[in-house]
Amino acid sequence: MDDKLALPVGTTLDRFIMRKQEEFPFATGELSQLLRDIALATKIVNREINRAGLIGVTGNYGQQNVQGEEQQKLDVIANIRFIRALRNGGEVCTIISEEEDEVIQTGNAKGKYIVAMDPLDGSSNIDVNVAIGTIFSIYRRMSEVEGDGTLEDCLQSGAKQVAAGYIIYGSSTMLVYTTGCGVNGFTYEPSLGEFFLSHPMIRTPKEGNLYSCNEGNINSFPDGIKAYIHYCQEKNYSGRYIGSLVADFHRNLLKGGVYLYPPTAKSPDGKLRLVYECNALAMIIEQAGGKATDGSERILDKTPTSLHQRCPLVIGSPDMVDKVEEFLAKEAVAV
Ligand code: AHG
Ligand code: MN
Ligand code: MN
């Protein structure tokens, strides 16, 4: 990746977005505005998360989402906040969300963009002060710019993303995103209400020694994954698993490692969602020099057939992902 593209640490997110826009002579500023809308929603959600224990928004909401998962109050709050910001911003015609059964039409008939999001990732960690996140993908609509976006607009392959990112609400809050020219990370300074560039042009290590999966499920992992985990143990790799995909991904991105959510008895297609979780992180890891597959196929090449479909995920340092695939291929031949 060209280092000339890097801006100095300390640049505000707003200035960064503006400078990037200037590099594209025909840019209309709509994508820039959309990124600003996301940053605004992030600040609001960050505020709610930080004081969650004090304002009674921890715990169950009392309903299940379309995937039969218990919604947490913060899942619902984050979903509302992001939808509101994107609707008011005007650049997005259609939103799809992990927390919504159907597509959401914003009424912005001239909006050129589609947003797919997991408004709050890592629900089970909300009540215990462990890092949680938000994941988003941005697509250009394929249908004519007038009226509602279509289901086809929403089911584009991950390779068509024009931008993708995540927010990690951790020991500090960070926004990490790519528009296809490398990955940049911004840290939130709450007293100023600003994101500042703190991690320019992130590259993931080619190889690492962290592996992240829910080892409690090992008995029902495919044999190739079991063999790979055994290999990690033999090599004395460190097992690191938070149970918030964003947090596990972020650590491995910076330090080098591999995250695996393979098929299990309970979730035969894996647990993670192709459209809301896997695609965005796959674009980011590739832009940072890493890899993302479902065990054999590149995530970004998969064409979703339904909004909420699940997909196995192997993502992280490229040599580690290759190794996992090697183990899976070997077991496939042995059967
Ligand atoms: P979400 O909170 O958006 O439903 O996502 C939870 C996901 C992901 O964040 C995490 O990596 C995974 O679930 C953990 O699953 P297990 O508890 O099965 O390990
Ligand atoms: Mn999630
Ligand atoms: Mn979620």
Coordinates of C-alpha atoms and ligand atoms in Angstrom, one line a residue:
M1 CA 0.0 0.0 0.0
D2 CA 1.3 3.5 -0.9
D3 CA 2.5 5.3 2.2
K4 CA 1.9 8.6 0.6
L5 CA -1.8 7.9 1.3
A6 CA -1.1 8.2 5.0
L7 CA -2.1 11.4 6.8
P8 CA -0.4 12.4 10.1
V9 CA -1.5 11.0 13.4
G10 CA -3.7 13.5 15.1
T11 CA -5.7 14.5 12.0
T12 CA -9.4 14.7 12.9
L13 CA -11.8 12.3 11.2
D14 CA -13.6 15.2 9.5
R15 CA -10.4 16.6 8.0
F16 CA -9.3 13.1 7.0
I17 CA -12.6 12.4 5.2
M18 CA -12.3 15.8 3.4
R19 CA -8.7 15.2 2.3
K20 CA -9.6 11.8 1.0
Q21 CA -12.4 13.2 -1.0
E22 CA -10.1 15.7 -2.6
E23 CA -8.0 12.9 -3.9
F24 CA -11.0 11.8 -6.1
P25 CA -11.7 14.6 -8.5
F26 CA -15.2 13.4 -9.4
A27 CA -16.3 12.7 -5.8
T28 CA -19.6 14.3 -5.0
G29 CA -19.1 14.3 -1.2
E30 CA -22.1 12.0 -0.6
L31 CA -20.0 9.1 0.7
S32 CA -18.1 11.5 2.9
Q33 CA -21.3 12.8 4.3
L34 CA -22.4 9.2 5.0
L35 CA -19.2 8.5 6.9
R36 CA -19.8 11.6 8.9
D37 CA -23.3 10.4 9.7
I38 CA -22.0 7.1 10.9
A39 CA -19.4 8.9 13.1
L40 CA -22.2 11.1 14.6
A41 CA -24.3 8.0 15.4
T42 CA -21.2 6.4 16.9
K43 CA -20.8 9.3 19.3
I44 CA -24.3 9.0 20.5
V45 CA -24.2 5.2 20.9
N46 CA -20.9 5.6 22.7
R47 CA -22.5 7.9 25.2
E48 CA -25.3 5.4 25.8
I49 CA -22.9 2.5 26.2
N50 CA -20.6 4.4 28.6
R51 CA -23.4 5.2 31.0
A52 CA -25.5 2.1 30.4
G53 CA -25.2 0.8 34.0
L54 CA -26.5 4.1 35.3
I55 CA -29.5 4.8 33.1
G56 CA -31.1 1.3 33.2
V57 CA -30.3 0.2 29.7
T58 CA -28.4 -3.0 30.5
G59 CA -30.2 -6.4 30.2
N60 CA -32.8 -8.0 28.0
Y61 CA -35.2 -6.0 25.9
G62 CA -37.7 -8.8 26.2
Q63 CA -38.0 -9.7 22.5
Q64 CA -36.1 -11.9 20.1
N65 CA -34.7 -10.7 16.8
V66 CA -35.5 -12.5 13.5
Q67 CA -32.7 -15.0 14.2
G68 CA -34.3 -16.1 17.5
E69 CA -31.7 -14.3 19.6
E70 CA -32.6 -12.4 22.7
Q71 CA -32.4 -8.7 22.0
Q72 CA -30.6 -6.6 24.6
K73 CA -31.8 -3.1 25.3
L74 CA -28.6 -1.7 23.9
D75 CA -29.1 -3.7 20.7
V76 CA -32.4 -1.9 20.2
I77 CA -31.0 1.5 21.2
A78 CA -28.0 1.3 18.9
N79 CA -30.2 0.1 16.0
I80 CA -32.5 3.1 16.4
R81 CA -29.6 5.6 16.7
F82 CA -27.9 4.4 13.6
I83 CA -31.1 4.2 11.5
R84 CA -32.0 7.7 12.6
A85 CA -28.7 9.2 11.7
L86 CA -28.6 7.5 8.3
R87 CA -32.2 8.5 7.6
N88 CA -31.6 12.1 8.6
G89 CA -28.3 12.2 6.7
G90 CA -30.1 11.7 3.4
E91 CA -27.4 9.7 1.5
V92 CA -28.8 6.2 2.2
C93 CA -32.0 4.9 0.5
T94 CA -32.1 1.5 2.2
I95 CA -30.7 0.0 5.5
I96 CA -30.5 -3.6 6.5
S97 CA -29.8 -4.5 10.0
E98 CA -29.2 -7.6 12.0
E99 CA -31.9 -6.4 14.4
E100 CA -34.6 -6.0 11.7
D101 CA -36.5 -8.7 9.9
E102 CA -37.0 -6.7 6.7
V103 CA -35.2 -4.0 4.8
I104 CA -35.7 -0.5 6.0
Q105 CA -36.6 2.2 3.4
T106 CA -35.4 5.5 4.6
G107 CA -37.6 7.5 2.3
N108 CA -34.4 9.2 0.8
A109 CA -35.4 8.3 -2.8
K110 CA -32.3 10.0 -4.2
G111 CA -29.9 8.3 -1.8
K112 CA -27.2 6.4 -3.7
Y113 CA -26.1 4.1 -0.9
I114 CA -27.2 1.0 1.0
V115 CA -25.9 0.3 4.5
A116 CA -25.8 -3.1 6.1
M117 CA -25.0 -3.2 9.8
D118 CA -24.7 -5.1 13.0
P119 CA -25.5 -2.1 15.3
L120 CA -24.3 -3.8 18.4
D121 CA -21.9 -6.7 18.3
G122 CA -21.1 -8.8 21.3
S123 CA -24.5 -8.5 23.1
S124 CA -23.5 -11.0 25.7
N125 CA -20.7 -8.8 26.9
I126 CA -22.8 -5.6 27.4
D127 CA -23.7 -6.2 31.0
V128 CA -20.2 -7.1 32.1
N129 CA -18.2 -4.1 30.8
V130 CA -16.4 -6.0 28.1
A131 CA -15.6 -4.5 24.7
I132 CA -18.5 -4.5 22.2
G133 CA -18.8 -3.1 18.7
T134 CA -20.7 -1.9 15.7
I135 CA -20.0 -3.2 12.1
F136 CA -21.1 -1.6 8.9
S137 CA -20.9 -2.1 5.1
I138 CA -21.7 0.5 2.5
Y139 CA -22.8 -0.5 -1.1
R140 CA -23.7 1.7 -4.0
R141 CA -27.2 0.9 -5.1
M142 CA -27.6 -0.9 -8.5
S143 CA -31.2 0.1 -9.0
E144 CA -32.0 3.5 -10.5
V145 CA -31.5 6.4 -8.2
E146 CA -35.1 7.3 -7.5
G147 CA -37.4 5.6 -5.1
D148 CA -36.7 2.7 -2.7
G149 CA -33.6 0.4 -2.9
T150 CA -34.3 -3.2 -3.9
L151 CA -33.5 -6.6 -2.2
E152 CA -31.0 -7.1 -5.0
D153 CA -29.3 -3.9 -4.0
C154 CA -28.9 -5.4 -0.5
L155 CA -27.7 -8.8 -1.6
Q156 CA -24.6 -7.7 -3.4
S157 CA -21.4 -9.7 -2.9
G158 CA -18.9 -8.3 -0.4
A159 CA -16.5 -7.5 -3.2
K160 CA -18.9 -4.7 -4.2
Q161 CA -18.6 -2.8 -0.9
V162 CA -17.5 0.8 -1.4
A163 CA -16.6 1.1 2.2
A164 CA -16.7 -0.9 5.4
G165 CA -15.8 -0.3 9.0
Y166 CA -16.3 -1.1 12.6
I167 CA -16.4 0.7 15.9
I168 CA -14.9 -0.8 19.0
Y169 CA -16.2 0.5 22.3
G170 CA -13.3 -0.7 24.4
S171 CA -10.8 0.8 26.8
S172 CA -11.1 3.6 24.3
T173 CA -13.5 3.9 21.5
M174 CA -12.2 3.6 18.0
L175 CA -13.6 3.8 14.5
V176 CA -11.7 1.8 11.9
Y177 CA -12.7 1.9 8.3
T178 CA -11.6 1.5 4.7
T179 CA -12.9 2.9 1.4
G180 CA -10.7 0.5 -0.5
C181 CA -7.4 2.4 -0.2
G182 CA -6.0 0.9 3.0
V183 CA -7.4 0.9 6.6
N184 CA -7.3 3.7 9.0
G185 CA -8.1 3.8 12.7
F186 CA -9.4 6.8 14.7
T187 CA -9.5 7.1 18.5
Y188 CA -12.3 9.0 20.1
E189 CA -11.4 11.8 22.5
P190 CA -14.6 12.2 24.5
S191 CA -13.8 15.5 26.2
L192 CA -13.5 17.1 22.7
G193 CA -16.2 14.9 21.0
E194 CA -13.8 14.2 18.1
F195 CA -12.2 11.2 16.5
F196 CA -8.5 11.6 15.8
L197 CA -6.4 9.5 13.4
S198 CA -4.3 7.2 15.7
H199 CA -3.6 4.2 13.5
P200 CA -2.8 5.3 9.9
M201 CA -2.6 2.6 7.2
I202 CA -3.0 -0.4 9.4
R203 CA -1.2 -3.6 8.1
T204 CA -1.9 -6.9 9.8
P205 CA 1.2 -9.1 10.5
K206 CA 1.6 -11.9 7.9
E207 CA 1.9 -14.5 10.6
G208 CA 0.8 -14.4 14.3
N209 CA 0.6 -16.6 17.4
L210 CA -2.9 -15.9 18.6
Y211 CA -5.9 -18.1 17.8
S212 CA -9.4 -17.2 18.7
C213 CA -12.4 -19.4 18.7
N214 CA -15.0 -20.7 21.2
E215 CA -13.1 -23.9 22.2
G216 CA -16.2 -25.0 24.2
N217 CA -17.6 -26.1 20.9
I218 CA -14.5 -28.1 19.9
N219 CA -16.3 -31.4 19.9
S220 CA -18.5 -30.4 17.1
F221 CA -16.0 -28.5 15.0
P222 CA -15.0 -30.1 11.6
D223 CA -12.0 -32.4 11.9
G224 CA -9.8 -30.0 10.0
I225 CA -10.4 -27.3 12.6
K226 CA -9.9 -29.7 15.5
A227 CA -6.6 -30.6 13.9
Y228 CA -5.6 -27.0 13.4
I229 CA -6.3 -26.1 17.0
H230 CA -4.2 -29.1 18.1
Y231 CA -1.5 -27.7 15.9
C232 CA -1.8 -24.2 17.6
Q233 CA -1.5 -25.9 21.0
E234 CA 1.6 -27.8 19.9
K235 CA 3.1 -24.5 18.7
N236 CA 2.3 -22.9 22.1
Y237 CA 0.1 -20.2 20.4
S238 CA -2.0 -18.2 22.8
G239 CA -5.7 -18.8 22.8
R240 CA -7.6 -15.4 23.0
Y241 CA -11.4 -15.3 22.8
I242 CA -13.5 -12.4 24.1
G243 CA -16.8 -13.4 22.5
S244 CA -17.2 -10.0 20.8
L245 CA -16.3 -10.5 17.2
V246 CA -15.2 -6.9 16.8
A247 CA -12.9 -7.0 19.8
D248 CA -11.4 -10.4 18.8
F249 CA -10.9 -9.2 15.3
H250 CA -9.4 -5.8 16.3
R251 CA -6.8 -7.5 18.5
N252 CA -5.8 -10.0 15.9
L253 CA -5.7 -7.3 13.2
L254 CA -3.1 -5.3 15.2
K255 CA -1.2 -8.1 16.8
G256 CA -1.4 -10.9 14.2
G257 CA -3.7 -13.9 14.7
V258 CA -6.6 -15.9 13.3
Y259 CA -10.3 -15.8 14.3
L260 CA -12.4 -18.9 13.6
Y261 CA -16.1 -19.4 13.8
P262 CA -16.6 -22.8 12.1
P263 CA -19.8 -24.8 11.7
T264 CA -20.9 -26.4 14.9
A265 CA -23.7 -28.8 15.9
K266 CA -25.7 -25.9 17.1
S267 CA -24.9 -23.6 14.2
P268 CA -24.2 -25.8 11.1
D269 CA -23.4 -22.8 8.9
G270 CA -21.4 -21.1 11.6
K271 CA -23.0 -18.4 13.8
L272 CA -21.9 -15.2 12.1
R273 CA -23.8 -13.3 9.5
L274 CA -22.4 -12.9 6.0
V275 CA -24.0 -9.6 5.3
Y276 CA -23.8 -7.8 8.6
E277 CA -20.5 -9.2 10.1
C278 CA -18.3 -11.2 7.7
N279 CA -18.3 -9.0 4.6
A280 CA -17.2 -5.8 6.3
L281 CA -14.4 -7.5 8.3
A282 CA -13.3 -9.4 5.2
M283 CA -12.9 -6.1 3.3
I284 CA -11.0 -4.6 6.1
I285 CA -8.7 -7.5 6.6
E286 CA -7.9 -7.7 2.9
Q287 CA -7.2 -4.0 2.8
A288 CA -4.8 -4.6 5.7
G289 CA -3.0 -7.4 4.0
G290 CA -4.9 -10.3 5.6
K291 CA -7.4 -12.9 4.4
A292 CA -10.9 -14.0 5.1
T293 CA -12.5 -17.2 3.9
D294 CA -15.3 -19.6 4.9
G295 CA -12.8 -22.4 5.1
S296 CA -12.3 -22.7 1.3
E297 CA -14.0 -19.8 -0.5
R298 CA -13.1 -16.1 -0.2
I299 CA -15.8 -14.3 1.8
L300 CA -15.9 -11.3 -0.6
D301 CA -16.7 -13.6 -3.5
K302 CA -19.8 -15.1 -1.9
T303 CA -23.2 -13.8 -3.2
P304 CA -25.7 -13.7 -0.4
T305 CA -29.0 -15.3 -1.1
S306 CA -30.8 -14.0 2.0
L307 CA -30.4 -11.1 4.3
H308 CA -29.7 -13.0 7.5
Q309 CA -27.7 -15.9 6.1
R310 CA -24.9 -17.3 8.3
C311 CA -21.5 -18.3 7.1
P312 CA -18.4 -19.9 8.6
L313 CA -15.5 -17.5 9.1
V314 CA -11.8 -17.9 9.1
I315 CA -10.1 -14.4 9.2
G316 CA -6.8 -12.8 10.1
S317 CA -3.1 -13.0 9.3
P318 CA -2.8 -14.4 5.7
D319 CA -0.3 -17.3 6.6
M320 CA -2.5 -18.4 9.4
V321 CA -5.7 -18.5 7.3
D322 CA -3.8 -20.4 4.7
K323 CA -2.7 -22.9 7.3
V324 CA -6.3 -23.4 8.5
E325 CA -7.4 -24.0 4.9
E326 CA -4.6 -26.5 4.5
F327 CA -5.8 -28.5 7.5
L328 CA -9.4 -28.4 6.2
A329 CA -8.4 -29.5 2.7
K330 CA -6.3 -32.4 4.2
E331 CA -9.2 -33.7 6.2
A332 CA -11.5 -33.4 3.2
V333 CA -9.2 -35.6 1.2
A334 CA -8.9 -38.1 4.1
V335 CA -12.7 -38.6 4.4
Ligands
AHG1 P1 -24.2 -10.3 18.2 O1 -24.0 -9.8 19.6 O2 -24.1 -9.2 17.1 O3 -25.3 -11.3 18.0 O4 -22.9 -11.2 17.8 C1 -22.4 -12.1 18.7 C2 -21.4 -12.9 17.9 C3 -20.0 -12.4 17.9 O5 -19.8 -11.1 18.4 C4 -19.2 -13.3 18.7 O6 -17.9 -13.5 18.1 C5 -20.0 -14.5 18.7 O7 -21.3 -14.2 18.6 C6 -19.7 -15.3 19.9 O8 -20.5 -16.5 19.8 P2 -20.3 -17.7 20.9 O9 -20.9 -17.2 22.2 O10 -21.0 -18.8 20.3 O11 -18.8 -18.0 21.0
MN2 MN -22.5 -9.5 15.9
MN3 MN -25.5 -7.6 17.0

